[in-house]
Amino acid sequence: MSLHIALVHHDPAPAVHELAAALEAAGHRAVVVRAGHGRGRARAGEIRVPRLPERPLHRRGFEGPLTHVPAAALALHRGGFDVVHAFSPADAAAALLWRRLGGAPVVFSPAEALDRERASNRRLRLELVARALERSDAVAVLDPVSAADLRRWFAVDAPVIVPADAPGHLALYESVL
Amino acid sequence: MTGPLALSVVIASHARHLRLRWLLNALEEQTLDAPRWEAIVVHDYDAATAARIIGDHSLAAAGRLRHVGIEPGTGSPARQRNIGWRLARAPFVAFTDDDCRADEGWLAALLVAAERAPGAIVQGATRPDPFEHALLAAPHVRTLLIEPVGPFAQTCNILYPRELLERLGGFDERAIAGEDVGLSLRAQRAGTAIVAAPEAVVFHSIESFTLPGILRQNLKWRHLAYLVKRHPEVRERLFMRIFWDADHARTTGLALALFAGARRPALALLGAPYVVAGVRRRGPGVVPRAVAIAELPGQAVRQLAEVAGLVAGSVRHRTLIL
C-alpha cells in the first residue's frame, strides 16, 4: 500500500530531504511541509506555508519559529495525509493540532539537539518538547547522539532510524496506522 | 575527598518530573566522591513515571538514590522533606528543589563549609539558571537569586545537621508557605548559627507564566501570615515591619489610589511610586521603558492579587502582613 506522508519541518534539514527521497524511491508519496516568508513558489514535492516575521517574538524570549503553526496545520488538513512526521517541537504542535481535529497519526523525530542547554532555553520550548514526546503516536530519532540526549534528559527510549532507512521508517509509520 | 557517607540530599518533588530528572543528572556529575553522599526523592508521581524518571536513573542503579512515593494530594513541601530527612543516613542533610540544577561542586563546597562550622546551618548561593536567561524577557517569571546568608533560608540550597532536624522536629507541616523560613527561625532561636557557602551554587529555573498562571502560583503566599503569627521576629525582616517588601508597599499605595482616589483625588498620588517603579522595571532606554509600560497593567493585577491574598491571610491568622 502506497502511503501519503507529510514531513514537517519549518526549515528542512538535509536529513528531511534525504528521508523524502528515500520514501519516494520506495514507492510512496512524501511531501515536505516547510515554512517560508510570504507565498513564494515551492519546489516539487514541497508545500510552503506562510510565516510572519518573528523578531518581536524572539526578543520576548519565545521559541521559534512559531507563527507558521496554524498554517501548517491547515496545510496538513488539506493534504489528506496518511501519517505526519514532524521534526521540531513547533512542527509537532502543528501536527498534533491537526490530529486533534481528526487528522492522521503523528511521528516525532527531533532534528535539533535536545540537550540540557536547549531543553528549556526559550519560552514555550519545554512545553512544546514535552507535548511532542508525550502525545505523538511514536517517537524515533535520526542518530545515536539524539537517542542518548532523549534518554538522558527526557527519560525516553527512542529507536534510531537513519534518514536513508526507508523500510525502517515505513515500519514505524505502519505501526501507528 | 574520600571517607564515609557524609551528606544526604533530600528533594521533595511534585509536578516537575522532567526538571527532577535534570537535577538527578546534575547530582550525578558532582565532584564530591560518590560514596560520601546519597540522594532521597519524596514524590507523588504514578508508578510508571517514577520508574522511568527516578527508578531507571543511573544513581538508582548504583544504589545511591532512593525514592518514596506518597499518595497524590497528600503531599506538601514540608511533609515530603520531613519524610526525606528521616530516611537520611548521613550526618548532614542538604536540601534542594526539583526546579534547581546543582553546580558540579555544590556538595563538595557545602561539606567543606559544614565541617568548618560544626552544628551550623549552611546556606549556599542560588542564581537564575543561565541556560534559561531568555525567559527573563517574559512579563511574569519565577526564579530566585540568593547570596548567602539571606533572610529566608530557602530550601533550594541549604544544609542542616541531621541532629538539629531531629531536635527541632523538622519542618512545620501546618505551614503551606514559608515552612523553610520557620525552621531556620526555630533553629536560630535555639542558638544555631547560619553560615554562608557562596561557592556552593545551585541554579534555579526561570519559568514564565501567563497572568492566570502566575496568579495561581502566587495563591500560596497568602499563608505567609501563618509564618508571621508563629514567628513575630520575622517582622524585623519586613519592609516597615508590615510589608513583605518595598514592592508590596508600593502596591498597597496603588490599591488605595485606585479605590479611594476617585473620591479623594489627593489619594491618587499614592499610586505614583508604583507607576514610577513599574516604568523603570526593565531598565533605562526607550525600548525597555516601552516594554515596562506595556506590562504595567498585568504587573499591577499580579501584585494587587498578591496583596489581596495577604490581606485575606492576615484576617484568617489575625496578624497584619501586606
mmCIF file of C-alpha atoms in Angstrom, chain B residues 144-287:
data_model
loop_
_atom_site.group_PDB
_atom_site.id
_atom_site.type_symbol
_atom_site.label_atom_id
_atom_site.label_comp_id
_atom_site.label_asym_id
_atom_site.label_seq_id
_atom_site.Cartn_x
_atom_site.Cartn_y
_atom_site.Cartn_z
ATOM 1 C CA LEU B 144 15.492 33.101 42.654
ATOM 2 C CA LEU B 145 18.677 34.991 43.355
ATOM 3 C CA ILE B 146 20.166 34.428 46.810
ATOM 4 C CA GLU B 147 23.572 35.476 48.055
ATOM 5 C CA PRO B 148 24.085 33.873 51.427
ATOM 6 C CA VAL B 149 23.308 34.487 54.153
ATOM 7 C CA GLY B 150 19.872 35.674 53.138
ATOM 8 C CA PRO B 151 16.952 36.374 55.478
ATOM 9 C CA PHE B 152 14.754 33.450 54.459
ATOM 10 C CA ALA B 153 16.897 30.262 54.430
ATOM 11 C CA GLN B 154 15.095 28.801 51.411
ATOM 12 C CA THR B 155 15.400 25.073 50.892
ATOM 13 C CA CYS B 156 16.556 25.437 47.291
ATOM 14 C CA ASN B 157 20.094 25.384 48.693
ATOM 15 C CA ILE B 158 20.630 24.718 52.368
ATOM 16 C CA LEU B 159 22.260 22.181 54.668
ATOM 17 C CA TYR B 160 21.147 21.160 58.129
ATOM 18 C CA PRO B 161 22.904 18.829 60.547
ATOM 19 C CA ARG B 162 20.615 15.822 60.880
ATOM 20 C CA GLU B 163 20.831 16.028 64.656
ATOM 21 C CA LEU B 164 19.440 19.567 64.513
ATOM 22 C CA LEU B 165 16.494 18.479 62.363
ATOM 23 C CA GLU B 166 15.708 15.752 64.882
ATOM 24 C CA ARG B 167 15.929 18.150 67.783
ATOM 25 C CA LEU B 168 13.608 20.662 66.121
ATOM 26 C CA GLY B 169 11.188 18.093 64.741
ATOM 27 C CA GLY B 170 11.797 19.135 61.137
ATOM 28 C CA PHE B 171 9.524 21.375 59.069
ATOM 29 C CA ASP B 172 6.160 22.582 60.361
ATOM 30 C CA GLU B 173 3.677 20.599 58.277
ATOM 31 C CA ARG B 174 0.868 23.028 59.057
ATOM 32 C CA ALA B 175 2.712 25.737 57.127
ATOM 33 C CA ILE B 176 1.638 25.972 53.483
ATOM 34 C CA ALA B 177 4.225 28.648 52.720
ATOM 35 C CA GLY B 178 7.371 29.763 54.498
ATOM 36 C CA GLU B 179 7.989 26.417 56.202
ATOM 37 C CA ASP B 180 11.683 26.779 55.378
ATOM 38 C CA VAL B 181 11.844 30.203 56.993
ATOM 39 C CA GLY B 182 10.019 28.850 60.054
ATOM 40 C CA LEU B 183 12.514 26.037 60.527
ATOM 41 C CA SER B 184 15.504 28.361 60.285
ATOM 42 C CA LEU B 185 13.932 30.752 62.805
ATOM 43 C CA ARG B 186 13.345 27.945 65.301
ATOM 44 C CA ALA B 187 16.953 26.862 64.786
ATOM 45 C CA GLN B 188 18.258 30.371 65.378
ATOM 46 C CA ARG B 189 16.102 30.723 68.471
ATOM 47 C CA ALA B 190 17.790 27.525 69.708
ATOM 48 C CA GLY B 191 21.180 29.199 69.260
ATOM 49 C CA THR B 192 22.162 27.783 65.855
ATOM 50 C CA ALA B 193 24.241 29.887 63.501
ATOM 51 C CA ILE B 194 23.717 30.115 59.735
ATOM 52 C CA VAL B 195 26.942 30.341 57.753
ATOM 53 C CA ALA B 196 27.466 31.195 54.112
ATOM 54 C CA ALA B 197 28.942 28.913 51.455
ATOM 55 C CA PRO B 198 28.887 31.143 48.374
ATOM 56 C CA GLU B 199 30.874 28.581 46.363
ATOM 57 C CA ALA B 200 28.073 26.036 46.847
ATOM 58 C CA VAL B 201 25.919 27.043 43.905
ATOM 59 C CA VAL B 202 22.603 25.852 42.564
ATOM 60 C CA PHE B 203 20.916 27.331 39.534
ATOM 61 C CA HIS B 204 17.211 27.992 39.883
ATOM 62 C CA SER B 205 14.910 27.540 36.900
ATOM 63 C CA ILE B 206 13.471 30.619 35.219
ATOM 64 C CA GLU B 207 9.882 29.798 34.434
ATOM 65 C CA SER B 208 7.490 32.036 32.589
ATOM 66 C CA PHE B 209 3.764 32.079 33.233
ATOM 67 C CA THR B 210 0.662 33.578 31.778
ATOM 68 C CA LEU B 211 -1.111 36.060 34.024
ATOM 69 C CA PRO B 212 -3.686 33.480 35.211
ATOM 70 C CA GLY B 213 -0.842 31.031 35.745
ATOM 71 C CA ILE B 214 1.199 33.359 37.949
ATOM 72 C CA LEU B 215 -1.921 34.317 39.904
ATOM 73 C CA ARG B 216 -2.462 30.619 40.669
ATOM 74 C CA GLN B 217 1.206 30.168 41.570
ATOM 75 C CA ASN B 218 1.085 33.054 43.999
ATOM 76 C CA LEU B 219 -2.064 31.963 45.839
ATOM 77 C CA LYS B 220 0.025 30.123 48.427
ATOM 78 C CA TRP B 221 1.686 33.340 49.624
ATOM 79 C CA ARG B 222 -1.499 34.306 51.423
ATOM 80 C CA HIS B 223 -0.428 31.780 54.042
ATOM 81 C CA LEU B 224 2.666 33.792 54.954
ATOM 82 C CA ALA B 225 0.565 35.349 57.694
ATOM 83 C CA TYR B 226 0.743 31.991 59.496
ATOM 84 C CA LEU B 227 4.544 32.273 59.479
ATOM 85 C CA VAL B 228 4.450 35.818 60.853
ATOM 86 C CA LYS B 229 1.927 34.805 63.521
ATOM 87 C CA ARG B 230 4.128 31.913 64.678
ATOM 88 C CA HIS B 231 7.362 33.875 64.386
ATOM 89 C CA PRO B 232 6.805 37.580 65.103
ATOM 90 C CA GLU B 233 10.560 38.137 64.827
ATOM 91 C CA VAL B 234 10.100 37.869 61.035
ATOM 92 C CA ARG B 235 8.784 41.432 61.175
ATOM 93 C CA GLU B 236 12.400 42.596 61.646
ATOM 94 C CA ARG B 237 12.954 41.471 58.034
ATOM 95 C CA LEU B 238 9.831 43.028 56.557
ATOM 96 C CA PHE B 239 9.654 46.477 54.972
ATOM 97 C CA MET B 240 8.330 48.852 57.644
ATOM 98 C CA ARG B 241 7.502 45.693 59.672
ATOM 99 C CA ILE B 242 4.247 45.234 57.750
ATOM 100 C CA PHE B 243 5.002 44.871 54.056
ATOM 101 C CA TRP B 244 6.677 41.754 52.654
ATOM 102 C CA ASP B 245 8.916 44.063 50.602
ATOM 103 C CA ALA B 246 9.037 47.555 49.112
ATOM 104 C CA ASP B 247 7.106 46.333 46.047
ATOM 105 C CA HIS B 248 4.187 45.373 48.249
ATOM 106 C CA ALA B 249 4.288 48.758 49.964
ATOM 107 C CA ARG B 250 4.044 50.497 46.603
ATOM 108 C CA THR B 251 1.270 48.113 45.502
ATOM 109 C CA THR B 252 -0.708 48.908 48.635
ATOM 110 C CA GLY B 253 -0.378 52.590 47.737
ATOM 111 C CA LEU B 254 -1.669 51.771 44.268
ATOM 112 C CA ALA B 255 -4.637 49.906 45.725
ATOM 113 C CA LEU B 256 -5.549 52.905 47.869
ATOM 114 C CA ALA B 257 -5.155 55.209 44.883
ATOM 115 C CA LEU B 258 -7.454 53.059 42.737
ATOM 116 C CA PHE B 259 -10.176 52.553 45.307
ATOM 117 C CA ALA B 260 -10.215 55.890 47.071
ATOM 118 C CA GLY B 261 -8.632 58.208 44.528
ATOM 119 C CA ALA B 262 -11.889 58.970 42.724
ATOM 120 C CA ARG B 263 -13.497 60.337 45.883
ATOM 121 C CA ARG B 264 -10.362 61.962 47.237
ATOM 122 C CA PRO B 265 -8.092 62.998 44.374
ATOM 123 C CA ALA B 266 -5.146 63.607 46.699
ATOM 124 C CA LEU B 267 -5.066 59.872 47.443
ATOM 125 C CA ALA B 268 -4.450 59.182 43.756
ATOM 126 C CA LEU B 269 -0.879 60.348 44.379
ATOM 127 C CA LEU B 270 -0.317 57.238 46.494
ATOM 128 C CA GLY B 271 -0.156 55.303 43.233
ATOM 129 C CA ALA B 272 2.729 57.374 41.874
ATOM 130 C CA PRO B 273 5.605 55.395 43.478
ATOM 131 C CA TYR B 274 4.186 52.190 41.975
ATOM 132 C CA VAL B 275 3.946 53.678 38.499
ATOM 133 C CA VAL B 276 7.437 55.192 38.655
ATOM 134 C CA ALA B 277 8.991 51.914 39.807
ATOM 135 C CA GLY B 278 6.971 49.993 37.242
ATOM 136 C CA VAL B 279 8.135 52.145 34.346
ATOM 137 C CA ARG B 280 11.753 51.646 35.445
ATOM 138 C CA ARG B 281 11.364 47.884 35.895
ATOM 139 C CA ARG B 282 13.064 46.894 32.642
ATOM 140 C CA GLY B 283 15.920 49.371 32.970
ATOM 141 C CA PRO B 284 16.828 52.546 31.095
ATOM 142 C CA GLY B 285 16.285 53.133 27.400
ATOM 143 C CA VAL B 286 13.350 53.775 25.113
ATOM 144 C CA VAL B 287 12.551 50.145 24.301
#
